[in-house]
Amino acid sequence: MRLGMIGTGYVGLISGACLADFGHHVICVDKQAAKIEALSRGEIPIYEPGLNDLVRKNVEEARLAFTTEVAEAVRGAEAVFIAVGTPSRRGDGHADLSYVYEAAREIAAALKGFTVVITKSTVPVGTGDEVQRIIAEARPGGEAVVVSNPEFLREGAAIHDFKHPDRIVVGLDDERARKVVAEIYRPLSLSQVPILYTDRRTAELTKYAANAFLATKITFINEIADLCEKVGADVNEVARGMGLDNRIGSKFLHAGPGFGGSCFPKDVRALIKTAQDHEIPLRVLEAVTAVNDTRKRAMARKVSAMFAGGLRGKTVAVLGLSFKPNTDDTREAPSLALITALQDMGARVRAFDPAGMEQAKTMLNDVAYAESVYDCADGADALVIATEWEQFRALDLERLHDLMACPVIVDLRNIYRPEEMSRYGFAYACVGRSPATFAEDTSLGRLASLARMRTLAPNL
Ligand SMILES: NC(=O)c1ccc[n+]([C@@H]2O[C@H](COP(=O)([O-])OP(=O)(O)OC[C@H]3O[C@@H](n4cnc5c(N)ncnc54)[C@H](O)[C@@H]3O)[C@@H](O)[C@H]2O)c1
């Protein structure tokens, strides 16, 4: 099949490359000329495991091409995907649909013959109706059918997710369009991936409901974590005890610095706004965003609490900038609010991330970027683990202890065991595991002061 993909970002590029790998011929469009030039030179503009090879293979086999011209991708295509961004609209939190509508107008201008226009972008319920209207207005009598096919892939595991999805949701009410969509995903029917056909509005809302539910799960366990710290319980164990219940499930029950990324925060905000417009306030989600928004800065207070005199003049090393491991995406990453809060408290911040530093540089000021974990930790007064990259899970603790001016670690992802940290002589704080549950005969405060003393008398 011939397919067009409008928008060559995280979703468009990965979907385009995977669809080409299914055997379709895909032309990916982006209006950022620099991105298309880079792709045409064989350079992949984002970090996503496996993507380089997948793109190279499908370009070489002439199934995948890139252009800045929408018309080139629409001409001769049986289906055209819209995979442009839908960020939060400045000021009010609604989804900004200007890119979607612009893409719809550009597609309409290039349409010839029957074409299925498939919205993959996450869009509020009713957007498909508007896209259909825009196209009909620009092409009266044109034969375009608009379908909703929200994407559920996770950055960092995106190729796997696209090729082995839990389900595919398709919203449409046109039999010809249904046949086209079924043909696009036919390679997945061999592995019996469930395809849920529904009406367009239901499909649009399903995507938001799924993301909002996952964000709620994270926020729920984060609040339980705060309670664990107060009452001397261990949130990891609580989450395990909950997650083993099949009705609950263990995923998205990891306490941490709050959810971030390019989807959850904006999608929860947009869903709340849609619901308010329909006079159906979603109170649970309103609480979720409020709790999550304050949490990221609260993590900076956790760091500050390790020092009796606060953070002024201290150097804090932050490991992890991307919102999760295996991606360079730092959009709304918890690290951003955390770092700004640390700076507001007077700390100097140094940071290291295996893939996210270039993006973070466009979003943060006055941060010194390190070449490695150990370069980052060298001479630092505290080390904060903000993202659980694999390479942060087995740090050389002895070397770290020697390098740091003050052996203080704040592990916002709970990837270390408190006993291990105290064995290496670190003052250690984490999320939802109270000092009382792990400090031997000492309190965290005493460990911190011990750490401080070590800087003055290293042999202590
Ligand atoms: N990133 C994810 O993990 C993910 C997962 C599921 C769904 N989504 C949804 O998919 C959509 C895209 O997200 P993303 O992260 O890929 O965004 P992105 O910002 O990475 O990419 C969007 C791309 O579209 C391009 N673009 C915008 N208007 C265009 C136009 N008229 N013609 C051609 N190109 C145009 C932009 O230049 C940009 O490169 C969003 O609605 C998002 O919510 C994202």
Coordinates of C-alpha atoms and ligand atoms in Angstrom, one line a residue:
M1 CA 0.0 0.0 0.0
R2 CA 1.1 3.6 -0.5
L3 CA 0.8 5.6 2.7
G4 CA 1.6 9.2 3.7
M5 CA 2.7 10.3 7.1
I6 CA 2.3 14.0 8.0
G7 CA 4.6 14.9 10.8
T8 CA 7.9 13.1 11.3
G9 CA 8.4 13.4 15.0
Y10 CA 8.5 10.6 17.6
V11 CA 5.2 9.1 16.5
G12 CA 5.4 9.9 12.8
L13 CA 8.9 8.6 12.2
I14 CA 8.5 5.5 14.2
S15 CA 5.1 4.7 12.8
G16 CA 6.3 5.4 9.3
A17 CA 9.4 3.2 9.6
C18 CA 7.4 0.4 11.2
L19 CA 4.7 0.6 8.5
A20 CA 7.4 0.5 5.8
D21 CA 8.8 -2.5 7.6
F22 CA 5.4 -4.2 7.3
G23 CA 5.9 -3.9 3.5
H24 CA 4.0 -0.7 2.8
H25 CA 5.5 2.3 0.8
V26 CA 5.6 5.2 3.2
I27 CA 6.5 8.9 2.5
C28 CA 7.1 10.9 5.7
V29 CA 6.6 14.6 5.6
D30 CA 7.8 17.3 8.0
K31 CA 7.7 21.0 7.6
Q32 CA 11.1 21.3 9.4
A33 CA 13.4 21.2 6.5
A34 CA 16.5 20.6 8.7
K35 CA 14.9 17.4 10.0
I36 CA 14.1 16.1 6.5
E37 CA 17.6 17.0 5.3
A38 CA 19.1 15.1 8.2
L39 CA 16.9 12.0 7.5
S40 CA 17.7 12.1 3.9
R41 CA 21.4 12.0 4.9
G42 CA 20.6 9.0 7.0
E43 CA 20.8 10.8 10.3
I44 CA 18.0 10.1 12.8
P45 CA 16.9 13.2 14.7
I46 CA 15.7 11.4 17.8
Y47 CA 17.1 8.8 20.1
E48 CA 15.0 5.6 20.0
P49 CA 16.6 2.2 20.4
G50 CA 16.6 0.3 17.1
L51 CA 15.3 3.2 15.0
N52 CA 18.5 3.9 13.1
D53 CA 18.7 0.4 11.7
L54 CA 15.0 0.2 10.9
V55 CA 15.0 3.5 9.0
R56 CA 18.2 2.7 7.1
K57 CA 16.9 -0.8 6.1
N58 CA 13.6 0.5 4.8
V59 CA 15.1 3.5 3.0
E60 CA 17.6 1.2 1.3
E61 CA 14.8 -1.1 0.3
A62 CA 13.0 1.9 -1.2
R63 CA 9.9 1.6 1.0
L64 CA 10.5 4.7 3.1
A65 CA 11.2 8.3 1.9
F66 CA 11.2 11.8 3.3
T67 CA 10.0 15.1 2.0
T68 CA 8.9 18.5 3.1
E69 CA 6.0 18.5 0.6
V70 CA 2.7 17.2 1.8
A71 CA 1.4 16.9 -1.8
E72 CA 4.2 14.4 -2.5
A73 CA 3.0 12.1 0.3
V74 CA -0.7 12.5 -0.5
R75 CA -0.4 11.9 -4.2
G76 CA -1.2 8.3 -4.9
A77 CA -1.6 7.4 -1.3
E78 CA -4.5 5.2 -0.2
A79 CA -4.2 6.5 3.3
V80 CA -2.6 9.5 4.9
F81 CA -1.8 9.7 8.6
I82 CA -1.8 12.9 10.6
A83 CA 0.9 12.5 13.3
V84 CA 1.7 16.2 14.1
G85 CA 2.0 17.5 17.6
T86 CA -0.9 18.5 19.8
P87 CA 0.9 20.4 22.6
S88 CA -0.9 22.2 25.4
R89 CA -2.2 25.5 24.1
R90 CA -0.4 28.4 25.8
G91 CA -2.5 29.9 28.5
D92 CA -5.4 27.6 28.9
G93 CA -4.3 23.9 28.8
H94 CA -6.6 22.9 25.9
A95 CA -4.9 20.8 23.2
D96 CA -3.5 23.1 20.5
L97 CA -5.0 21.7 17.3
S98 CA -3.6 24.3 14.9
Y99 CA -1.0 21.8 13.5
V100 CA -3.7 19.2 13.0
Y101 CA -6.0 21.6 11.2
E102 CA -3.1 22.9 9.1
A103 CA -2.2 19.4 8.1
A104 CA -5.8 18.7 7.2
R105 CA -5.9 21.8 4.9
E106 CA -2.7 20.8 3.3
I107 CA -3.9 17.2 2.7
A108 CA -7.2 18.5 1.3
A109 CA -5.4 20.7 -1.2
A110 CA -3.5 17.7 -2.5
L111 CA -6.2 15.1 -2.4
K112 CA -7.1 13.1 -5.6
G113 CA -9.5 10.2 -5.5
F114 CA -10.7 8.3 -2.5
T115 CA -8.3 8.7 0.4
V116 CA -8.5 7.7 4.1
V117 CA -7.2 10.4 6.4
I118 CA -6.1 8.7 9.7
T119 CA -5.6 10.9 12.7
K120 CA -2.8 9.3 14.8
S121 CA -2.2 12.4 16.9
T122 CA -3.8 12.5 20.2
V123 CA -6.8 14.8 19.7
P124 CA -9.8 15.8 21.8
V125 CA -13.1 14.1 21.1
G126 CA -14.8 15.7 18.2
T127 CA -11.6 16.8 16.4
G128 CA -12.2 14.2 13.7
D129 CA -15.5 15.9 12.9
E130 CA -13.7 19.2 12.4
V131 CA -11.0 17.6 10.3
Q132 CA -13.7 16.0 8.1
R133 CA -15.4 19.4 7.8
I134 CA -12.1 21.2 6.9
I135 CA -11.4 18.7 4.2
A136 CA -15.0 18.7 2.8
E137 CA -14.9 22.5 2.7
A138 CA -11.6 22.6 0.8
R139 CA -12.6 19.8 -1.5
P140 CA -16.3 19.7 -1.9
G141 CA -17.3 16.4 -3.4
G142 CA -13.8 15.0 -2.6
E143 CA -13.7 11.5 -1.4
A144 CA -11.9 11.6 1.9
V145 CA -13.0 9.7 5.0
V146 CA -11.5 10.7 8.4
V147 CA -10.6 7.9 10.8
S148 CA -9.3 8.1 14.3
N149 CA -6.5 5.7 15.1
P150 CA -4.7 6.9 18.3
E151 CA -1.2 5.7 19.0
F152 CA -0.3 4.0 22.2
L153 CA 3.5 3.5 21.7
R154 CA 5.9 4.3 24.5
E155 CA 9.1 6.2 23.7
G156 CA 12.1 4.0 24.6
A157 CA 10.2 0.8 23.5
A158 CA 8.4 2.4 20.6
I159 CA 9.3 -0.1 17.8
H160 CA 8.3 -3.0 19.9
D161 CA 5.1 -1.3 20.9
F162 CA 4.2 -0.4 17.4
K163 CA 4.8 -3.9 16.1
H164 CA 3.3 -5.8 19.1
P165 CA 0.6 -3.5 20.4
D166 CA -1.8 -4.6 23.2
R167 CA -4.6 -3.4 20.9
I168 CA -5.3 -1.1 17.9
V169 CA -8.1 1.3 18.3
V170 CA -9.9 2.4 15.1
G171 CA -12.7 4.9 15.1
L172 CA -14.7 5.1 11.8
D173 CA -18.2 4.6 10.3
D174 CA -17.3 3.9 6.7
E175 CA -16.9 0.4 5.3
R176 CA -14.4 1.4 2.6
A177 CA -12.2 3.1 5.1
R178 CA -12.5 0.0 7.4
K179 CA -11.1 -2.2 4.6
V180 CA -8.2 0.2 4.0
V181 CA -7.3 0.3 7.7
A182 CA -7.6 -3.5 8.0
E183 CA -5.2 -3.8 5.1
I184 CA -2.7 -1.5 6.7
Y185 CA -2.6 -3.5 9.9
R186 CA -3.0 -6.9 8.2
P187 CA 0.6 -7.9 9.1
L188 CA -0.4 -7.6 12.8
S189 CA -3.5 -9.8 12.4
L190 CA -1.1 -12.8 12.0
S191 CA -0.1 -12.3 15.6
Q192 CA -3.7 -11.8 16.6
V193 CA -3.4 -8.3 17.9
P194 CA -6.9 -7.2 18.9
I195 CA -8.3 -4.4 16.7
L196 CA -11.1 -2.6 18.3
Y197 CA -13.4 -0.9 15.8
T198 CA -15.5 1.8 17.2
D199 CA -17.0 5.1 16.3
R200 CA -14.6 8.0 15.9
R201 CA -15.5 9.9 19.0
T202 CA -15.1 6.8 21.2
A203 CA -11.7 6.1 19.7
E204 CA -10.6 9.7 20.4
L205 CA -11.7 9.5 24.0
T206 CA -10.2 6.1 24.6
K207 CA -6.7 7.4 24.1
Y208 CA -7.2 10.2 26.6
A209 CA -8.9 7.9 29.1
A210 CA -6.0 5.4 28.9
N211 CA -3.3 8.1 29.4
A212 CA -5.3 9.8 32.2
F213 CA -5.8 6.5 34.0
L214 CA -2.1 5.6 33.9
A215 CA -1.2 9.1 35.2
T216 CA -3.7 8.6 38.0
K217 CA -2.1 5.3 38.9
I218 CA 1.3 7.0 39.2
T219 CA 0.0 9.9 41.2
F220 CA -1.9 7.5 43.5
I221 CA 1.3 5.6 44.4
N222 CA 3.2 8.8 44.8
E223 CA 0.8 10.0 47.4
I224 CA 0.9 6.6 49.1
A225 CA 4.7 7.0 49.0
D226 CA 4.5 10.3 50.9
L227 CA 2.4 8.5 53.6
C228 CA 4.9 5.6 53.7
E229 CA 7.6 8.1 54.6
K230 CA 5.6 9.5 57.5
V231 CA 4.5 6.2 58.9
G232 CA 7.6 4.1 58.4
A233 CA 6.3 1.8 55.6
D234 CA 8.0 0.9 52.4
V235 CA 6.2 2.0 49.2
N236 CA 8.0 -0.6 47.0
E237 CA 6.6 -3.4 49.1
V238 CA 3.2 -1.7 49.3
A239 CA 3.2 -1.4 45.4
R240 CA 4.3 -5.1 45.1
G241 CA 1.5 -6.2 47.5
M242 CA -1.0 -4.2 45.5
G243 CA 0.3 -5.1 42.0
L244 CA 0.2 -8.8 42.5
D245 CA -3.5 -8.4 42.6
N246 CA -4.5 -9.1 39.0
R247 CA -7.3 -6.5 39.3
I248 CA -4.7 -3.8 39.9
G249 CA -1.6 -5.0 38.1
S250 CA 2.0 -4.0 38.9
K251 CA 2.7 -1.5 36.1
F252 CA 2.7 2.3 36.7
L253 CA 3.0 1.7 40.4
H254 CA 6.5 3.0 40.8
A255 CA 6.8 5.9 43.2
G256 CA 9.0 8.7 41.9
P257 CA 9.2 12.4 41.2
G258 CA 5.9 12.7 39.4
F259 CA 4.9 11.9 35.8
G260 CA 6.2 14.0 32.9
G261 CA 7.0 13.6 29.3
S262 CA 5.4 14.8 26.1
C263 CA 2.0 13.0 26.7
F264 CA 0.7 12.5 30.2
P265 CA 0.8 16.1 31.5
K266 CA -0.7 17.7 28.3
D267 CA -3.2 14.9 27.8
V268 CA -4.6 15.0 31.3
R269 CA -4.8 18.8 31.1
A270 CA -6.6 18.6 27.7
L271 CA -9.1 16.0 28.9
I272 CA -9.9 18.1 31.9
K273 CA -10.6 21.0 29.6
T274 CA -12.7 19.0 27.2
A275 CA -14.8 17.7 30.2
Q276 CA -15.2 21.2 31.6
D277 CA -16.5 22.4 28.2
H278 CA -19.1 19.7 28.4
E279 CA -19.9 20.7 32.1
I280 CA -18.7 17.3 33.3
P281 CA -15.8 18.2 35.7
L282 CA -13.4 15.3 36.1
R283 CA -12.5 15.9 39.7
V284 CA -10.2 13.0 40.1
L285 CA -8.0 14.2 37.2
E286 CA -8.1 17.8 38.5
A287 CA -6.5 16.4 41.7
V288 CA -4.0 14.3 39.7
T289 CA -2.6 17.3 37.9
A290 CA -2.6 19.5 41.0
V291 CA -0.7 16.8 43.0
N292 CA 1.7 16.1 40.2
D293 CA 2.5 19.7 39.5
T294 CA 3.6 20.4 43.0
R295 CA 5.5 17.2 43.4
K296 CA 8.4 18.0 41.1
R297 CA 9.5 21.0 43.1
A298 CA 8.9 19.1 46.3
M299 CA 11.6 16.7 45.2
A300 CA 14.1 19.6 45.4
R301 CA 13.1 20.1 49.0
K302 CA 13.9 16.5 49.6
V303 CA 17.5 17.3 48.4
S304 CA 17.7 20.4 50.5
A305 CA 16.5 18.5 53.6
M306 CA 19.8 16.5 53.5
F307 CA 21.7 19.7 54.5
A308 CA 21.1 21.4 57.7
G309 CA 22.0 24.8 56.1
G310 CA 20.1 24.3 52.9
L311 CA 21.5 24.2 49.3
R312 CA 22.9 27.7 48.9
G313 CA 26.4 27.4 47.5
K314 CA 26.1 23.6 47.1
T315 CA 26.8 21.7 43.9
V316 CA 24.2 19.2 43.0
A317 CA 24.8 16.6 40.4
V318 CA 21.7 15.4 38.6
L319 CA 21.7 12.1 36.8
G320 CA 19.0 11.8 34.2
L321 CA 17.3 14.6 32.2
S322 CA 15.0 12.7 29.9
F323 CA 11.5 12.0 31.3
K324 CA 12.2 8.3 31.2
P325 CA 15.1 6.0 30.2
N326 CA 15.9 5.2 26.5
T327 CA 14.7 8.4 25.1
D328 CA 16.2 11.9 24.5
D329 CA 12.7 13.4 25.1
T330 CA 12.9 16.0 27.9
R331 CA 9.5 17.6 27.3
E332 CA 7.9 18.3 30.7
A333 CA 10.5 15.9 32.3
P334 CA 10.4 16.0 36.1
S335 CA 14.2 16.9 35.9
L336 CA 13.4 20.3 34.5
A337 CA 11.2 21.5 37.4
L338 CA 13.5 19.8 39.9
I339 CA 16.6 21.6 38.5
T340 CA 14.9 25.0 38.4
A341 CA 13.8 24.5 42.0
L342 CA 17.4 23.5 43.1
Q343 CA 18.7 26.6 41.4
D344 CA 16.0 28.7 43.1
M345 CA 17.3 27.3 46.4
G346 CA 20.8 28.6 45.6
A347 CA 22.4 25.3 44.3
R348 CA 24.8 25.1 41.3
V349 CA 23.6 22.2 39.1
R350 CA 25.6 19.9 37.0
A351 CA 23.8 17.3 34.9
F352 CA 24.4 14.2 32.9
D353 CA 22.1 12.2 30.7
P354 CA 23.0 9.5 28.1
A355 CA 20.8 11.0 25.4
G356 CA 18.8 14.0 26.6
M357 CA 21.4 16.7 27.1
E358 CA 21.0 18.4 23.8
Q359 CA 17.3 18.8 24.2
A360 CA 17.7 19.9 27.8
K361 CA 20.1 22.6 26.8
T362 CA 17.2 24.4 25.0
M363 CA 15.0 24.2 28.1
L364 CA 17.4 25.0 31.1
N365 CA 19.7 27.8 32.0
D366 CA 23.0 27.8 33.9
V367 CA 23.4 24.0 34.0
A368 CA 26.9 22.6 33.5
Y369 CA 26.7 19.4 31.4
A370 CA 29.0 16.6 32.3
E371 CA 30.6 13.9 30.0
S372 CA 29.9 11.0 32.3
V373 CA 28.3 10.0 35.6
Y374 CA 31.6 10.3 37.4
D375 CA 32.5 13.6 35.8
C376 CA 29.1 14.8 37.0
A377 CA 29.6 13.6 40.5
D378 CA 33.2 14.8 40.9
G379 CA 33.3 17.3 43.8
A380 CA 29.5 17.4 44.1
D381 CA 27.8 17.9 47.4
A382 CA 24.8 15.7 46.4
L383 CA 23.9 13.4 43.6
V384 CA 20.3 13.1 42.5
I385 CA 19.0 10.2 40.4
A386 CA 16.2 11.7 38.4
T387 CA 15.8 9.1 35.6
E388 CA 16.3 5.4 36.0
W389 CA 18.6 4.8 33.0
E390 CA 20.1 1.3 33.0
Q391 CA 23.6 2.6 33.3
F392 CA 22.7 4.4 36.6
R393 CA 21.6 1.1 38.2
A394 CA 25.0 -0.3 38.9
L395 CA 27.2 2.7 39.7
D396 CA 30.6 2.2 41.2
L397 CA 29.6 3.4 44.7
E398 CA 33.1 3.3 46.1
R399 CA 34.4 5.5 43.3
L400 CA 31.4 7.8 43.7
H401 CA 32.1 8.1 47.4
D402 CA 35.7 9.0 46.7
L403 CA 34.8 11.6 44.1
M404 CA 32.0 13.5 45.8
A405 CA 32.7 16.3 48.2
C406 CA 29.9 15.1 50.4
P407 CA 28.5 11.6 50.0
V408 CA 24.8 12.4 49.7
I409 CA 22.6 10.6 47.2
V410 CA 18.9 11.3 46.6
D411 CA 17.4 8.5 44.6
L412 CA 14.1 9.7 43.2
R413 CA 13.6 6.4 41.4
N414 CA 14.3 4.0 44.2
I415 CA 16.8 2.0 42.2
Y416 CA 19.2 1.4 45.1
R417 CA 18.7 -0.4 48.4
P418 CA 19.1 1.8 51.4
E419 CA 21.2 -0.8 53.3
E420 CA 23.6 -0.9 50.5
M421 CA 23.9 2.9 50.4
S422 CA 24.6 3.1 54.1
R423 CA 27.1 0.3 53.8
Y424 CA 29.1 2.5 51.4
G425 CA 28.8 5.4 53.8
F426 CA 26.3 7.5 51.8
A427 CA 23.6 9.6 53.3
Y428 CA 20.7 8.4 51.2
A429 CA 17.2 9.5 50.6
C430 CA 14.6 7.9 48.3
V431 CA 10.9 8.0 47.7
G432 CA 8.4 6.4 50.0
R433 CA 10.8 4.4 52.1
S434 CA 11.1 6.0 55.5
P435 CA 14.5 6.4 57.1
A436 CA 13.1 4.4 60.0
T437 CA 12.7 1.3 57.8
F438 CA 16.4 1.2 56.8
A439 CA 18.7 3.3 58.9
E440 CA 20.4 1.0 61.3
D441 CA 20.8 2.7 64.6
T442 CA 21.0 6.1 63.2
S443 CA 18.7 8.6 61.6
L444 CA 19.0 10.0 58.1
G445 CA 19.9 13.4 59.6
R446 CA 22.8 11.8 61.4
L447 CA 23.9 10.0 58.3
A448 CA 23.8 13.4 56.5
S449 CA 25.8 15.1 59.1
L450 CA 28.3 12.1 59.1
A451 CA 28.6 12.7 55.4
R452 CA 29.3 16.3 56.0
M453 CA 31.9 15.5 58.6
R454 CA 33.6 13.2 56.1
T455 CA 34.2 16.1 53.9
L456 CA 36.2 17.7 56.7
A457 CA 37.8 14.5 58.0
P458 CA 37.7 12.0 55.1
N459 CA 38.8 9.1 57.3
L460 CA 35.8 9.3 59.6
Ligands
LIG1 N1 5.6 10.9 21.7 C1 4.9 9.9 22.1 O1 5.4 9.0 22.9 C2 3.5 9.8 21.7 C3 2.8 8.6 21.9 C4 1.5 8.4 21.5 C5 0.8 9.5 21.0 N2 1.5 10.7 20.8 C6 0.8 11.8 20.1 O2 1.2 11.8 18.8 C7 1.3 13.2 18.3 C8 2.7 13.5 17.8 O3 3.6 13.5 18.9 P1 5.1 13.5 18.7 O4 5.7 13.3 20.1 O5 5.5 12.6 17.6 O6 5.3 15.0 18.3 P2 6.7 15.7 17.7 O7 6.6 17.1 18.2 O8 7.8 14.9 18.0 O9 6.5 15.6 16.1 C9 5.5 16.4 15.4 C10 6.1 16.7 14.1 O10 5.1 17.2 13.2 C11 5.7 18.2 12.4 N3 4.6 19.0 11.8 C12 3.7 19.9 12.4 N4 2.9 20.4 11.5 C13 3.2 19.8 10.3 C14 2.7 19.9 9.0 N5 1.6 20.7 8.8 N6 3.2 19.3 8.0 C15 4.3 18.5 8.3 N7 4.8 18.3 9.5 C16 4.3 19.0 10.5 C17 6.6 19.0 13.4 O11 7.6 19.7 12.7 C18 7.2 17.8 14.2 O12 8.4 17.3 13.6 C19 0.8 14.0 19.5 O13 -0.5 14.3 19.4 C20 1.1 13.2 20.7 O14 0.3 13.5 21.8 C21 2.8 10.8 21.1

